[in-house]
Amino acid sequence: YYICSGIFSNSMTEEAMLFRRVQEGCWEAFDVLFHTYAEQLFFYAMGFVNNREEARDIVQGTFITLWEQRGKIQCTGAIYPYLLRLVNACLNYQVHEKVKERYLLEKRMTEEEGEEVPADEEEEFEVQYARLRKVVDGLPEKCREIFILGCVDGLSYKEVSEKMGVSVNTVKTQVKVAYKKIKSEFGDRDKNFMLILISFFLPMLLI
């Protein structure tokens, strides 16, 4: 690694200098970057996953990605917004894996009941998930966050309301909005996938 020295502040110019040194392979600069932003990113991730271990893993993955991809990254502005995008990418991947795990589990349960499961079920999932992601990304920001916290991460209405700083009734309303949007995409065209998605909503819709 390159050896670099100097004291860095949070000014834009010195941030840009710091990031350039990271791109050159300077481990000391990377260490400064980590200790400057890791805690903020941790609490940001906690706002979505509500689990300290998962939040730590997301932050760790964010900085691993930053180091491994440092030579390819184009970041000309402030560093923190870029790091937030990396965290969001990790969060999106985590949501993807949770939905995929539930999807494959439900498919295999169907197979045990005698119904045929396609051999390329993972490929089929990716196609369906891309459609789901498009619908979820199109939800209003607050609605999308409530959907992920309640229906993917499994938080209760009360837990979501406390985390989001909104009323329980607001959470219920937003869950129904998300359900209606997703049902309009999958309800008629792909009933099997919709049945699997209902397993995410059911615990909240029944409360």
Coordinates of N, CA and C in Angstrom, one line a residue, residues 44-161:
Y44 N -27.7 4.6 10.2 CA -28.6 4.7 9.0 C -29.1 3.3 8.7
A45 N -28.2 2.3 8.6 CA -28.6 1.0 8.3 C -29.5 0.4 9.4
M46 N -29.3 0.8 10.7 CA -30.2 0.3 11.7 C -31.6 0.8 11.6
G47 N -31.7 1.9 10.9 CA -33.1 2.5 10.7 C -33.9 1.6 9.8
F48 N -33.2 0.7 9.0 CA -33.9 -0.2 8.1 C -34.0 -1.7 8.6
V49 N -32.9 -2.1 9.2 CA -32.8 -3.6 9.6 C -33.2 -3.9 11.0
N50 N -33.1 -2.8 11.9 CA -33.4 -3.0 13.3 C -32.7 -4.2 13.9
N51 N -31.4 -4.4 13.5 CA -30.6 -5.5 14.0 C -29.2 -5.1 14.0
R52 N -28.5 -5.0 15.1 CA -27.2 -4.4 15.2 C -26.2 -5.3 14.4
E53 N -26.3 -6.6 14.5 CA -25.4 -7.4 13.7 C -25.5 -7.3 12.2
E54 N -26.8 -7.2 11.8 CA -27.0 -7.0 10.3 C -26.5 -5.7 9.9
A55 N -26.7 -4.6 10.7 CA -26.3 -3.3 10.4 C -24.8 -3.2 10.3
R56 N -24.1 -3.9 11.2 CA -22.6 -4.0 11.2 C -22.1 -4.7 9.9
D57 N -22.8 -5.7 9.5 CA -22.4 -6.5 8.3 C -22.6 -5.6 7.1
I58 N -23.7 -4.8 7.1 CA -24.0 -3.9 5.9 C -22.9 -2.9 5.8
V59 N -22.5 -2.3 6.9 CA -21.4 -1.3 6.9 C -20.1 -1.9 6.5
Q60 N -19.8 -3.1 7.0 CA -18.6 -3.7 6.6 C -18.6 -4.0 5.1
G61 N -19.7 -4.5 4.6 CA -19.8 -4.8 3.2 C -19.7 -3.5 2.3
T62 N -20.2 -2.4 2.9 CA -20.1 -1.1 2.2 C -18.6 -0.7 2.0
F63 N -17.8 -0.8 3.1 CA -16.4 -0.4 3.0 C -15.6 -1.4 2.2
I64 N -15.9 -2.7 2.3 CA -15.2 -3.7 1.5 C -15.4 -3.4 0.0
T65 N -16.7 -3.1 -0.4 CA -17.0 -2.7 -1.8 C -16.2 -1.5 -2.2
L66 N -16.2 -0.5 -1.3 CA -15.5 0.8 -1.6 C -14.0 0.5 -1.8
W67 N -13.4 -0.4 -1.0 CA -11.9 -0.6 -1.2 C -11.7 -1.5 -2.4
E68 N -12.5 -2.5 -2.7 CA -12.3 -3.4 -3.8 C -12.6 -2.7 -5.1
Q69 N -13.5 -1.7 -5.1 CA -13.9 -1.0 -6.4 C -13.3 0.4 -6.5
R70 N -12.4 0.7 -5.6 CA -11.9 2.1 -5.5 C -11.3 2.7 -6.8
G71 N -10.7 1.8 -7.6 CA -10.2 2.3 -8.8 C -11.2 2.6 -9.9
K72 N -12.4 2.1 -9.7 CA -13.5 2.3 -10.7 C -14.5 3.3 -10.3
I73 N -14.4 3.8 -9.1 CA -15.5 4.7 -8.5 C -15.2 6.1 -9.0
Q74 N -16.3 6.7 -9.5 CA -16.3 8.1 -9.9 C -17.1 8.9 -8.8
C75 N -16.4 9.6 -8.0 CA -17.1 10.4 -6.9 C -16.4 11.8 -6.9
T76 N -17.1 12.7 -7.4 CA -16.5 14.1 -7.5 C -17.1 15.0 -6.4
G77 N -18.1 14.6 -5.7 CA -18.7 15.5 -4.7 C -18.4 15.0 -3.3
A78 N -19.3 15.2 -2.4 CA -19.1 14.8 -1.0 C -19.1 13.3 -0.9
I79 N -18.3 12.7 0.0 CA -18.2 11.3 0.1 C -19.4 10.6 0.7
Y80 N -20.0 11.2 1.8 CA -21.0 10.6 2.5 C -22.2 10.2 1.7
P81 N -22.7 11.1 0.8 CA -23.9 10.6 0.0 C -23.5 9.4 -0.9
Y82 N -22.3 9.3 -1.4 CA -21.9 8.2 -2.1 C -21.9 6.9 -1.3
L83 N -21.4 7.0 0.0 CA -21.4 5.9 0.9 C -22.8 5.4 1.2
L84 N -23.7 6.4 1.3 CA -25.1 6.0 1.5 C -25.7 5.2 0.3
R85 N -25.3 5.5 -0.9 CA -25.7 4.8 -2.0 C -25.2 3.3 -1.9
L86 N -24.0 3.2 -1.5 CA -23.4 1.8 -1.3 C -24.2 1.1 -0.2
V87 N -24.5 1.7 0.9 CA -25.3 1.1 1.9 C -26.7 0.7 1.4
N88 N -27.3 1.6 0.6 CA -28.6 1.2 0.0 C -28.5 0.0 -0.9
A89 N -27.4 -0.1 -1.6 CA -27.2 -1.2 -2.5 C -27.1 -2.5 -1.7
C90 N -26.4 -2.4 -0.5 CA -26.4 -3.6 0.4 C -27.7 -3.9 0.9
L91 N -28.5 -2.9 1.3 CA -29.9 -3.1 1.8 C -30.7 -3.8 0.8
N92 N -30.6 -3.3 -0.5 CA -31.4 -3.9 -1.6 C -31.1 -5.3 -1.8
Y93 N -29.8 -5.6 -1.7 CA -29.4 -7.0 -1.9 C -30.0 -7.9 -0.7
Q94 N -30.0 -7.4 0.5 CA -30.5 -8.1 1.6 C -32.0 -8.4 1.4
V95 N -32.7 -7.4 1.0 CA -34.2 -7.6 0.7 C -34.3 -8.6 -0.4
H96 N -33.5 -8.6 -1.4 CA -33.6 -9.6 -2.5 C -33.4 -11.0 -1.9
E97 N -32.4 -11.2 -1.0 CA -32.1 -12.5 -0.5 C -33.3 -13.0 0.4
K98 N -33.9 -12.1 1.2 CA -35.0 -12.5 2.0 C -36.2 -12.9 1.2
V99 N -36.5 -12.2 0.2 CA -37.6 -12.5 -0.7 C -37.3 -13.8 -1.4
K100 N -36.1 -14.0 -1.9 CA -35.7 -15.2 -2.6 C -35.8 -16.4 -1.7
E101 N -35.4 -16.3 -0.5 CA -35.4 -17.4 0.5 C -36.9 -17.8 0.7
R102 N -37.8 -16.9 0.9 CA -39.2 -17.2 1.1 C -39.8 -17.8 -0.1
Y103 N -39.4 -17.2 -1.3 CA -40.0 -17.7 -2.5 C -39.6 -19.2 -2.8
L104 N -38.3 -19.5 -2.6 CA -37.9 -20.9 -2.9 C -38.5 -21.8 -1.9
L105 N -38.6 -21.4 -0.6 CA -39.2 -22.2 0.4 C -40.6 -22.6 0.0
E106 N -41.4 -21.6 -0.4 CA -42.8 -21.8 -0.7 C -42.9 -22.7 -2.0
K107 N -42.0 -22.5 -2.9 CA -42.0 -23.3 -4.1 C -41.7 -24.8 -3.8
R108 N -40.8 -25.0 -2.9 CA -40.4 -26.4 -2.5 C -41.6 -27.0 -1.7
M109 N -42.3 -26.3 -0.9 CA -43.4 -26.8 -0.2 C -44.5 -27.2 -1.2
T110 N -44.7 -26.4 -2.2 CA -45.6 -26.8 -3.3 C -45.2 -28.1 -3.9
E111 N -43.9 -28.2 -4.2 CA -43.4 -29.4 -4.8 C -43.7 -30.7 -4.0
E112 N -43.6 -30.5 -2.7 CA -43.9 -31.6 -1.8 C -45.3 -32.0 -1.8
E113 N -46.2 -31.1 -2.1 CA -47.6 -31.4 -2.2 C -48.0 -32.0 -3.6
G114 N -47.0 -32.2 -4.4 CA -47.3 -32.9 -5.7 C -47.3 -32.0 -6.9
E115 N -47.2 -30.7 -6.7 CA -47.3 -29.8 -7.9 C -45.9 -29.6 -8.4
E116 N -45.8 -29.5 -9.7 CA -44.5 -29.4 -10.4 C -43.8 -28.1 -10.2
V117 N -42.5 -28.1 -9.8 CA -41.8 -26.9 -9.7 C -40.8 -26.8 -10.8
P118 N -40.7 -25.7 -11.6 CA -39.8 -25.6 -12.7 C -38.3 -25.8 -12.2
A119 N -37.5 -26.5 -13.1 CA -36.1 -26.7 -12.8 C -35.4 -25.4 -12.7
D120 N -35.8 -24.4 -13.4 CA -35.1 -23.2 -13.4 C -35.7 -22.2 -12.5
E121 N -36.1 -22.6 -11.3 CA -36.9 -21.8 -10.4 C -36.2 -20.5 -10.0
E122 N -34.8 -20.6 -9.8 CA -34.1 -19.4 -9.4 C -34.1 -18.4 -10.5
E123 N -34.0 -18.8 -11.8 CA -34.1 -17.9 -12.9 C -35.5 -17.3 -13.0
E124 N -36.5 -18.1 -12.7 CA -37.9 -17.6 -12.7 C -38.0 -16.5 -11.6
F125 N -37.4 -16.8 -10.5 CA -37.5 -15.9 -9.4 C -36.9 -14.5 -9.8
E126 N -35.8 -14.5 -10.4 CA -35.1 -13.3 -10.8 C -36.0 -12.4 -11.7
V127 N -36.7 -13.1 -12.6 CA -37.6 -12.4 -13.5 C -38.7 -11.7 -12.7
Q128 N -39.3 -12.5 -11.8 CA -40.4 -12.0 -11.0 C -40.0 -11.0 -10.0
Y129 N -38.8 -11.1 -9.5 CA -38.3 -10.2 -8.5 C -38.0 -8.8 -9.2
A130 N -37.5 -8.8 -10.4 CA -37.3 -7.6 -11.2 C -38.6 -6.8 -11.3
R131 N -39.7 -7.5 -11.5 CA -41.0 -6.9 -11.6 C -41.4 -6.3 -10.3
L132 N -41.2 -7.1 -9.2 CA -41.5 -6.7 -7.9 C -40.7 -5.5 -7.5
R133 N -39.4 -5.5 -7.8 CA -38.5 -4.4 -7.5 C -39.0 -3.1 -8.1
K134 N -39.5 -3.2 -9.4 CA -39.9 -2.1 -10.1 C -41.2 -1.4 -9.4
V135 N -42.1 -2.3 -9.0 CA -43.3 -1.8 -8.3 C -42.9 -1.2 -6.9
V136 N -42.0 -1.8 -6.2 CA -41.6 -1.3 -4.9 C -40.9 0.0 -5.0
D137 N -40.0 0.1 -6.0 CA -39.2 1.3 -6.2 C -40.2 2.5 -6.6
G138 N -41.3 2.1 -7.2 CA -42.3 3.2 -7.6 C -43.2 3.6 -6.5
L139 N -43.1 3.0 -5.3 CA -43.9 3.4 -4.2 C -43.4 4.7 -3.6
P140 N -44.2 5.5 -3.0 CA -43.7 6.7 -2.3 C -42.7 6.3 -1.2
E141 N -41.7 7.1 -0.9 CA -40.6 6.7 -0.1 C -41.0 6.2 1.3
K142 N -41.9 6.8 1.9 CA -42.3 6.4 3.2 C -43.1 5.0 3.1
C143 N -43.9 4.9 2.1 CA -44.6 3.7 1.9 C -43.6 2.5 1.6
R144 N -42.6 2.8 0.8 CA -41.6 1.7 0.5 C -40.9 1.3 1.8
E145 N -40.5 2.3 2.6 CA -39.8 1.9 3.9 C -40.6 1.1 4.8
I146 N -41.9 1.5 4.9 CA -42.8 0.8 5.8 C -43.0 -0.7 5.3
F147 N -43.2 -0.8 4.0 CA -43.3 -2.1 3.4 C -42.1 -3.0 3.7
I148 N -40.9 -2.5 3.6 CA -39.7 -3.3 3.8 C -39.6 -3.7 5.3
L149 N -39.8 -2.7 6.2 CA -39.7 -2.9 7.6 C -40.8 -3.9 8.1
G150 N -42.0 -3.8 7.6 CA -43.1 -4.6 8.1 C -43.2 -5.9 7.4
C151 N -43.2 -5.9 6.1 CA -43.5 -7.1 5.4 C -42.2 -8.0 5.0
V152 N -41.1 -7.4 5.0 CA -39.8 -8.1 4.7 C -39.1 -8.4 5.9
D153 N -38.8 -7.3 6.7 CA -38.1 -7.5 8.0 C -38.9 -8.1 9.1
G154 N -40.2 -8.1 9.0 CA -41.1 -8.7 9.9 C -41.4 -7.9 11.2
L155 N -41.2 -6.6 11.2 CA -41.6 -5.8 12.4 C -43.1 -5.6 12.5
S156 N -43.5 -5.5 13.7 CA -45.0 -5.3 13.9 C -45.4 -3.8 13.6
Y157 N -46.7 -3.6 13.5 CA -47.2 -2.2 13.3 C -46.6 -1.3 14.3
K158 N -46.6 -1.6 15.5 CA -46.1 -0.8 16.6 C -44.6 -0.5 16.4
E159 N -43.8 -1.5 16.1 CA -42.4 -1.4 15.9 C -42.1 -0.4 14.8
V160 N -42.8 -0.6 13.7 CA -42.6 0.2 12.5 C -43.0 1.7 12.8
S161 N -44.1 1.9 13.5 CA -44.5 3.2 13.8 C -43.5 3.9 14.7

